Structure formats: C-alpha cells, structure tokens
PDB file of C-alpha atoms in Angstrom:
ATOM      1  CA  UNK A   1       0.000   0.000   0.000  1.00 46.00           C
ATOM      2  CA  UNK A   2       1.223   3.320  -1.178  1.00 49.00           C
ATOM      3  CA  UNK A   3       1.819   5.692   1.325  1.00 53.00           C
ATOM      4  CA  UNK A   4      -0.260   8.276  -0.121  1.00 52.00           C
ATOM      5  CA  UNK A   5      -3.473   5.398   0.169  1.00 47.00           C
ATOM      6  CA  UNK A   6      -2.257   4.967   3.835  1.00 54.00           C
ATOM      7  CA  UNK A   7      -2.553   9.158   4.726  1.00 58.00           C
ATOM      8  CA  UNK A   8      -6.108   8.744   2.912  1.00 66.00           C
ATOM      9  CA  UNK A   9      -7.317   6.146   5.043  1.00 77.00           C
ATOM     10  CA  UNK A  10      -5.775   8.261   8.270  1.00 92.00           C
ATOM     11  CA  UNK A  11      -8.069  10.921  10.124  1.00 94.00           C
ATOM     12  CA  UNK A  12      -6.463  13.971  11.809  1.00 96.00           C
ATOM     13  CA  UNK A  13      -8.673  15.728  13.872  1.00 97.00           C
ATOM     14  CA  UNK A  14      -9.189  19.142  15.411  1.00 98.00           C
ATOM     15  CA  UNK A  15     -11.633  20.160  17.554  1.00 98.00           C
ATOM     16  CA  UNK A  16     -12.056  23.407  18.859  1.00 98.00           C
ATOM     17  CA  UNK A  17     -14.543  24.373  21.891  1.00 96.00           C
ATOM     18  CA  UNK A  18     -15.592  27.788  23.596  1.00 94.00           C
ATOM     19  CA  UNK A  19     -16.518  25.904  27.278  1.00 87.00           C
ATOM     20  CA  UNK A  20     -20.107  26.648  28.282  1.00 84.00           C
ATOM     21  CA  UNK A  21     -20.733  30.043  29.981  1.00 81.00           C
ATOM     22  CA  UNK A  22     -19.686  33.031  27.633  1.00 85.00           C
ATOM     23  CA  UNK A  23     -19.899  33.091  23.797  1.00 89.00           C
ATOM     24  CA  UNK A  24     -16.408  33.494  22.022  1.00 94.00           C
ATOM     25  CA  UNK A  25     -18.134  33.997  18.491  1.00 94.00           C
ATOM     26  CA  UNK A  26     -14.363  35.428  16.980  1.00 95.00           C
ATOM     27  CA  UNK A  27     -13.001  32.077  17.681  1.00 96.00           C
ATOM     28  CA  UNK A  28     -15.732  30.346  15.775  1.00 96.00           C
ATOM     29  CA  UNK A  29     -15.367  32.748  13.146  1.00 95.00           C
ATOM     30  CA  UNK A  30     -11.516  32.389  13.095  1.00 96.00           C
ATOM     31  CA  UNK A  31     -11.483  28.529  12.723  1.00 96.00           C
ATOM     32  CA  UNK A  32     -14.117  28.629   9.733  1.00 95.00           C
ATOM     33  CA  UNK A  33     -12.047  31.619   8.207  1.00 94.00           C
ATOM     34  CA  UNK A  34     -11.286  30.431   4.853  1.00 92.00           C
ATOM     35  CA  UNK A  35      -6.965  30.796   5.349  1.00 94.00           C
ATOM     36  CA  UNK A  36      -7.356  28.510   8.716  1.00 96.00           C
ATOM     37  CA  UNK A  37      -9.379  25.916   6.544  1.00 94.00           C
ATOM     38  CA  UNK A  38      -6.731  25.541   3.975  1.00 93.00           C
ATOM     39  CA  UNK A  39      -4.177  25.547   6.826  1.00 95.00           C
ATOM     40  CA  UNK A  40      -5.939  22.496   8.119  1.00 96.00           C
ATOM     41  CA  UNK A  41      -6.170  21.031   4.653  1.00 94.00           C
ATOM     42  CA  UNK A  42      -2.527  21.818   3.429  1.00 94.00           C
ATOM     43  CA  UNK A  43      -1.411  19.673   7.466  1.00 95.00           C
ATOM     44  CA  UNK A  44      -3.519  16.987   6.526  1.00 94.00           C
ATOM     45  CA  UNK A  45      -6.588  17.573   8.608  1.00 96.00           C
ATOM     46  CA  UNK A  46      -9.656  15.692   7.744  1.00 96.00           C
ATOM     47  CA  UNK A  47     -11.842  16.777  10.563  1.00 96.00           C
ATOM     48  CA  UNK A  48     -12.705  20.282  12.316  1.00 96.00           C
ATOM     49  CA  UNK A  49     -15.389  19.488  15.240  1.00 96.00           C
ATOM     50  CA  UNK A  50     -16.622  22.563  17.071  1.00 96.00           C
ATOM     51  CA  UNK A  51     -18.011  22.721  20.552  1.00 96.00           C
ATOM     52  CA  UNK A  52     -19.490  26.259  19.463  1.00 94.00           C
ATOM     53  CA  UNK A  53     -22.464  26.962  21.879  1.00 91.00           C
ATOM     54  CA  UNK A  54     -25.682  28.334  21.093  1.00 87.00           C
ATOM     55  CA  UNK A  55     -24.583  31.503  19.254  1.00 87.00           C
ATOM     56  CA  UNK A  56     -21.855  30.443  17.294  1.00 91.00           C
ATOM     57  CA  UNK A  57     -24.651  27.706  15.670  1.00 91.00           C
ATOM     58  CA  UNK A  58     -25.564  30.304  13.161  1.00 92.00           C
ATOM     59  CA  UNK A  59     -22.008  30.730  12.026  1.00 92.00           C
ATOM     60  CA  UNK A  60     -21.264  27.569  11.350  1.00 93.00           C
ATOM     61  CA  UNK A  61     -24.638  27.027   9.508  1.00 91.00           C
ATOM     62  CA  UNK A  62     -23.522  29.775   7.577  1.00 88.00           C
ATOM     63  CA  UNK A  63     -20.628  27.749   6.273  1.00 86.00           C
ATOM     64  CA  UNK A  64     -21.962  24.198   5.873  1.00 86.00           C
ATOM     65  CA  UNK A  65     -24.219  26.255   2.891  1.00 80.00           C
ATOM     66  CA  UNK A  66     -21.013  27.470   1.016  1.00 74.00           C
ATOM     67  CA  UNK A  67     -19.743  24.586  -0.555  1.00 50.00           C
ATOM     68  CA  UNK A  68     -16.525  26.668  -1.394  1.00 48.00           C
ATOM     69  CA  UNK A  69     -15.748  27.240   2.191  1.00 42.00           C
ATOM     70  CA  UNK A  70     -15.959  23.444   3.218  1.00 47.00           C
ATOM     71  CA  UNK A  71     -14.285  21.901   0.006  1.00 48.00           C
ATOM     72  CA  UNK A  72     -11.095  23.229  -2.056  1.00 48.00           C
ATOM     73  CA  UNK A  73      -8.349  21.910  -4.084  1.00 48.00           C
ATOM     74  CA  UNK A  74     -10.283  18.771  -4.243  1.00 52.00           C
ATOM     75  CA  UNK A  75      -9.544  17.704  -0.404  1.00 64.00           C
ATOM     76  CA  UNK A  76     -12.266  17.136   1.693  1.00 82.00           C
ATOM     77  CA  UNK A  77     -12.470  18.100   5.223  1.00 91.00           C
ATOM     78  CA  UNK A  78     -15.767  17.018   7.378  1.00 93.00           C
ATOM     79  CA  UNK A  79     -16.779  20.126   9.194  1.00 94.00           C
ATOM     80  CA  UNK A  80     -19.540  19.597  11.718  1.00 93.00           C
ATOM     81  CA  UNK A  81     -20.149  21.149  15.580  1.00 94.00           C
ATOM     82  CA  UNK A  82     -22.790  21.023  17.948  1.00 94.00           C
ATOM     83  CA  UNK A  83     -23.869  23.136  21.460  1.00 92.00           C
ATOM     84  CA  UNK A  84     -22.414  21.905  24.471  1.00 87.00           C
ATOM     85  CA  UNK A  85     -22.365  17.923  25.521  1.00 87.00           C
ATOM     86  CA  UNK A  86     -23.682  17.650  29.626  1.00 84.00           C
ATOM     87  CA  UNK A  87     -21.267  14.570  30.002  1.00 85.00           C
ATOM     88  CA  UNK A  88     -18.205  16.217  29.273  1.00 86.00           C
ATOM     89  CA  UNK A  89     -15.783  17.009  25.970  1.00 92.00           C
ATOM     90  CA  UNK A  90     -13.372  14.139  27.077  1.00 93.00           C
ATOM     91  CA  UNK A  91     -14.245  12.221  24.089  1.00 93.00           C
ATOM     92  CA  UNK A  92     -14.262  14.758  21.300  1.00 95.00           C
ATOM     93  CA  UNK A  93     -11.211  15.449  22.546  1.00 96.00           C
ATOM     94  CA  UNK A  94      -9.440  12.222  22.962  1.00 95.00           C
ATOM     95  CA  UNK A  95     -10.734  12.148  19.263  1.00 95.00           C
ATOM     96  CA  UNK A  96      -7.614  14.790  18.131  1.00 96.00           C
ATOM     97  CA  UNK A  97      -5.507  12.332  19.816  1.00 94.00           C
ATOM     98  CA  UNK A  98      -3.177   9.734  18.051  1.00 91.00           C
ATOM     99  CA  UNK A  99      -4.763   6.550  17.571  1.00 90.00           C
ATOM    100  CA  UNK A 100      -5.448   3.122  15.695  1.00 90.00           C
ATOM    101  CA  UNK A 101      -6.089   4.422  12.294  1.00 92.00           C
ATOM    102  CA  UNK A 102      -5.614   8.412  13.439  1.00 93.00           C
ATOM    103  CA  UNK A 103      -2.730  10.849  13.282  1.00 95.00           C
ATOM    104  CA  UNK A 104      -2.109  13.361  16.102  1.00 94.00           C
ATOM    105  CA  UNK A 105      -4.449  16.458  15.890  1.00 96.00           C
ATOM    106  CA  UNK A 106      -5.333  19.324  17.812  1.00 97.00           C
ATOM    107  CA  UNK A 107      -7.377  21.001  20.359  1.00 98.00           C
ATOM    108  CA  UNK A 108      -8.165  24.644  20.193  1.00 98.00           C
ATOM    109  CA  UNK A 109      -9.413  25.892  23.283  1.00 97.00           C
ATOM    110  CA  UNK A 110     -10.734  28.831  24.999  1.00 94.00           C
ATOM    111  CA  UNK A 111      -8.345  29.871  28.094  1.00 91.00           C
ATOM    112  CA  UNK A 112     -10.651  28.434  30.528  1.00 89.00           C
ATOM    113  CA  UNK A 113      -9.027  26.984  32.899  1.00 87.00           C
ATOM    114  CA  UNK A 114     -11.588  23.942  33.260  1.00 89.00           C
ATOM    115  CA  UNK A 115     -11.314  22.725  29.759  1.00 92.00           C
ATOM    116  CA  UNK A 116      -7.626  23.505  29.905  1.00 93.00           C
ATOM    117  CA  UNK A 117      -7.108  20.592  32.533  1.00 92.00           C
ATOM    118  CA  UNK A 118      -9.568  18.345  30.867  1.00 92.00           C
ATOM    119  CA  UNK A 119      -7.253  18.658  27.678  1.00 94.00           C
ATOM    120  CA  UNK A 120      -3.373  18.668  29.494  1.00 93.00           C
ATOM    121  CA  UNK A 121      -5.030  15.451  31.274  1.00 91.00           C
ATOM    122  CA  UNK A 122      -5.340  13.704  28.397  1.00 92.00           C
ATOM    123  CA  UNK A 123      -2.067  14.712  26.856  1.00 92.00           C
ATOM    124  CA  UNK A 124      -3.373  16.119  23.248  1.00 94.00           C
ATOM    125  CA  UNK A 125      -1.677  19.166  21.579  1.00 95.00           C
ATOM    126  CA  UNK A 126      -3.579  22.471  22.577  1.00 97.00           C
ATOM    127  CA  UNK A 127      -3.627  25.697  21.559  1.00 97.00           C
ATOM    128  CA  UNK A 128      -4.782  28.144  24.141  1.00 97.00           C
ATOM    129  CA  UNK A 129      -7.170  31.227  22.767  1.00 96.00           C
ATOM    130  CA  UNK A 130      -7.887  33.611  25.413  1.00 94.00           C
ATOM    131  CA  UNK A 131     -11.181  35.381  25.276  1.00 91.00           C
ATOM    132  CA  UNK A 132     -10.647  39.184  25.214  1.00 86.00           C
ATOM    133  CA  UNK A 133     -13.936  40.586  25.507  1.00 84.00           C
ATOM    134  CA  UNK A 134     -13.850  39.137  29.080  1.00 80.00           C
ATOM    135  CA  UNK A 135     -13.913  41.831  31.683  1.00 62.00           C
ATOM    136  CA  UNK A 136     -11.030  40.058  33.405  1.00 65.00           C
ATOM    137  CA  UNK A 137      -7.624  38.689  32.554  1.00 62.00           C
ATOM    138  CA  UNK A 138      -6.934  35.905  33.922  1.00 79.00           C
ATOM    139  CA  UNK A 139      -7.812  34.108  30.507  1.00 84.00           C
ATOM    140  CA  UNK A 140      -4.434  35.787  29.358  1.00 88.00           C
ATOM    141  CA  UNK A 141      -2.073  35.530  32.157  1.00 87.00           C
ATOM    142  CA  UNK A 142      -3.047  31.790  32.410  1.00 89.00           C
ATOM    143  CA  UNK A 143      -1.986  31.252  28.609  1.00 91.00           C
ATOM    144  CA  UNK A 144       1.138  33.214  28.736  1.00 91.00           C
ATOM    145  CA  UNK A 145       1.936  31.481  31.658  1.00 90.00           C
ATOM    146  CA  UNK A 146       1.191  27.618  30.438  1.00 92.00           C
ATOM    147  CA  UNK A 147       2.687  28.350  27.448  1.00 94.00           C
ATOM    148  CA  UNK A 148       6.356  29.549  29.052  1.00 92.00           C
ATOM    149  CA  UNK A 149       6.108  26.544  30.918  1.00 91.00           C
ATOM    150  CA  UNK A 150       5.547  24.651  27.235  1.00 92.00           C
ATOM    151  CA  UNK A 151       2.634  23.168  28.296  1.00 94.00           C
ATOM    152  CA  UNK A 152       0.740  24.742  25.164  1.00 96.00           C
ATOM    153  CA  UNK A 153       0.407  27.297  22.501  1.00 96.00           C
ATOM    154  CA  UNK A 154      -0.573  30.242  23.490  1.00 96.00           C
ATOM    155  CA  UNK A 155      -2.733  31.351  19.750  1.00 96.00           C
ATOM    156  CA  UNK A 156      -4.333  34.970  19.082  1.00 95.00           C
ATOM    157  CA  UNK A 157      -7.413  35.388  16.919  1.00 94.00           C
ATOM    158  CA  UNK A 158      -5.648  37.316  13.903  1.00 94.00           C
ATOM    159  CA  UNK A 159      -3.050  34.690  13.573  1.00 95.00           C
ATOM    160  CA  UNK A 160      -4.248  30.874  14.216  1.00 96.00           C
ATOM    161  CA  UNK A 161      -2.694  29.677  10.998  1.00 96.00           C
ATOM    162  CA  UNK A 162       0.794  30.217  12.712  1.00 96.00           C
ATOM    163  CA  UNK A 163      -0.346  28.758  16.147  1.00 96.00           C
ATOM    164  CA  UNK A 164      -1.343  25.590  14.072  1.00 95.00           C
ATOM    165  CA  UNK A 165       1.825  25.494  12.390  1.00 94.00           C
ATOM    166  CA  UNK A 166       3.994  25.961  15.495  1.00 94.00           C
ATOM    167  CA  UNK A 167       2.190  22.947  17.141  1.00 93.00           C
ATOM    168  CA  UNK A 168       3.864  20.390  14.379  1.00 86.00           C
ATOM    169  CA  UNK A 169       7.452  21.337  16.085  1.00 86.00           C
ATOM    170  CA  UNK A 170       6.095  21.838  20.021  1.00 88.00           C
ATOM    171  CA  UNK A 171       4.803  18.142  20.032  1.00 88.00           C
ATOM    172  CA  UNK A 172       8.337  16.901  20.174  1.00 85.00           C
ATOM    173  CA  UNK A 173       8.902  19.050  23.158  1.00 88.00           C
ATOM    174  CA  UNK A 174       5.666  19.664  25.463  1.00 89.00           C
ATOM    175  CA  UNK A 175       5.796  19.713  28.658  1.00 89.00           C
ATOM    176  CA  UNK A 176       4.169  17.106  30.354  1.00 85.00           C
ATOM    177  CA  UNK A 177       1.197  17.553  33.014  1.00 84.00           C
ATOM    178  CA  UNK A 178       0.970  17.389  36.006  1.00 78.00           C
ATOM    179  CA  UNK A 179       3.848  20.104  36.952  1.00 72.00           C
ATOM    180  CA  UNK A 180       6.818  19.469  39.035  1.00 64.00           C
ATOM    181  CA  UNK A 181       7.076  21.868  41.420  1.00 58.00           C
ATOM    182  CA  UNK A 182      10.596  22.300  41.360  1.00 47.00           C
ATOM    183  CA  UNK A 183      10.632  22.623  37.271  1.00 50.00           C
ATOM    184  CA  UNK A 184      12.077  25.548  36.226  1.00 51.00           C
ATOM    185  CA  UNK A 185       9.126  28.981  36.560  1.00 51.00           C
ATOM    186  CA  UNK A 186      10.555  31.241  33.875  1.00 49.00           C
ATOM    187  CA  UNK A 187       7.805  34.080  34.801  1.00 50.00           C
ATOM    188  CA  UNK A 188       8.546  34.345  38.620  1.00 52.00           C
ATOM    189  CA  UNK A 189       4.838  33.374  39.252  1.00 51.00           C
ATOM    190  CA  UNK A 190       4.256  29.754  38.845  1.00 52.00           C
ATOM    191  CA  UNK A 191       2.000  27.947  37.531  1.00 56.00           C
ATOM    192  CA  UNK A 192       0.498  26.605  40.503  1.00 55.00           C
ATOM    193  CA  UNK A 193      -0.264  29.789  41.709  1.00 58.00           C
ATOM    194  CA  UNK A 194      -1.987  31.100  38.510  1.00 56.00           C
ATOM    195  CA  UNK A 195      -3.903  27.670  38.358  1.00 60.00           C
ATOM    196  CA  UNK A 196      -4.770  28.067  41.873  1.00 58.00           C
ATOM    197  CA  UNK A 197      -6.149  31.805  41.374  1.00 54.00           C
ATOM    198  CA  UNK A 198      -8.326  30.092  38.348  1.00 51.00           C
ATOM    199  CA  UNK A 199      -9.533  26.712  40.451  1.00 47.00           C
ATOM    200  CA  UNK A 200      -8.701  27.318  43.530  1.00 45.00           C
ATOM    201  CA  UNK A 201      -6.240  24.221  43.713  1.00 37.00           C
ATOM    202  CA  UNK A 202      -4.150  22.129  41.464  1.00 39.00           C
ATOM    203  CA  UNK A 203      -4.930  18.444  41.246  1.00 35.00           C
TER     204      UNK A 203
END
C-alpha cells in the first residue's frame, strides 16, 4: 500500500470548543475563516469538530451552505459542531488524539481553565485562545503562563494559521502535566499559583 493510500485512510482531527458560559463567536469565526481551513487542509486535517455553543450555531450554519468554504483543491475536510455535551468534551477530545487508524491532531481551546485541565489530562496538543472581551484577565495571564512553561500554545485570533503550524514542532517538546514543582518557573509566578487563582487548587 502506497503511502499516499495509507494518509487517505488516516483521520487527523481538530476540535475546537468555547466551554459553556460566555460566547467566544471570533473564535468560531476564526477557525471557519477560509486561510485557517486551507491551513488544516494543506497539514492533513480531515476533521474540524466545534463545541461552538448556542450563538456560534448560526455561524457555522452559515458555512456548511457554502460549498466553497468546506471543500477546495479537491480535499475534503468534514466540518460539523454542535452546542455543548452535559457529560463532558473528554471524548471529542481524545478524538484529536493519536490513535489506531488516526494521526495526532489538535485542540483549540478557549483559556478556561476547566477545559484547559480536561485537555493537558489527556495529553493532546492544545492551543490556548484567550477570550478578550472578558472583563477580566486571567484568561491571558493563564496562557502566557502555560505556554512559558511549554505546556501549550498560546494562539491569538488574527493569527491561528501560525499557532497551528507551530504545534507540528512543540509536540516533540511539550511539557508534560501534572507540573513538578521544582521545574524551572521562567515568569517568577508559577503555575500553581496562577492555576490556583483560576480553580482554587491544582490536582
């Protein structure tokens, strides 16, 4: 079997999700943006799954009808989403991960801190996309400080096409959870104690 037949018989997943209690509409906009779709494409991607809550539904509706947006170049990539699931995202995300019959994808998160754990348990490649229309910041100084501890990637809304590109060379090196707490804390804060602001502990 060629290897070409091999890659076409291979899924690579990437599923994005916004948590459950605020919209985050410009990250459901950014992921069906055209350029991040042939990103996914040109990396081999043959699935983007959205967790995109009740008002990114429309925007993603919106796409599904423009054949153009969902299909180029001849490659196919399976776009689908749905609201929130009540028993968790542990499975669509374990989907992203490497498998029987499945190369290693991604997860594209909001910078909660609850679906942040939920993905650095399971080990899968994340990018971290904080929410700025949030009236605090925590969402911010919690990526910045996971990703100087190279737990993840910490992606911005104008430039997500990079942050997926970046992740092909930080799987070789993430860190790996949970944190030692004598590893090295290049920000002077720790992650423990940033974590801890966000939870409330670190399990």
């Amino acid at each position: 079997m060629s290897k070409l037949h091999e890659r076409e018989n291979r899924s690579k997943v990437c599923f994005v999700t916004i948590g459950a209690t605020a919209s985050f509409n410009a990250l459901i906009r950014a992921v069906l943006s055209p350029p991040f779709l042939d990103t996914l494409r040109d990396l081999h991607y043959t699935d983007l799954r959205l967790q995109h809550g009740e008002d990114g539904r429309m925007i993603l509706d919106s796409v599904l009808k423009n054949e153009r947006s969902a299909i180029g170049g001849g490659r196919q990539l399976n776009i689908s989403g749905f609201d929130f699931n009540k028993q968790g995202l542990e499975a669509e995300m374990s989907a992203a991960k490497a498998g029987i019959g499945r190369d290693e994808g991604i997860v594209i998160s909001h910078a909660g801190s609850g679906s942040i754990l939920a993905a650095l348990r399971i080990a899968v490649s994340l990018i971290v996309v904080p929410n700025r229309s949030l009236l605090d910041n925590h969402q911010q100084e919690l990526a910045e400080e996971l990703e100087a501890q190279g737990y993840v990637i910490h992606g911005h809304i104008d430039y997500l096409s990079r942050a997926l590109l970046q992740v092909e060379s930080h799987r070789k090196t993430q860190s790996t959870w949970p944190p030692s707490n004598e590893s090295t804390d290049p920000s002077g804060r720790g992650l423990v104690g940033v974590m801890d602001d966000e939870l409330g502990f670190v399990d």
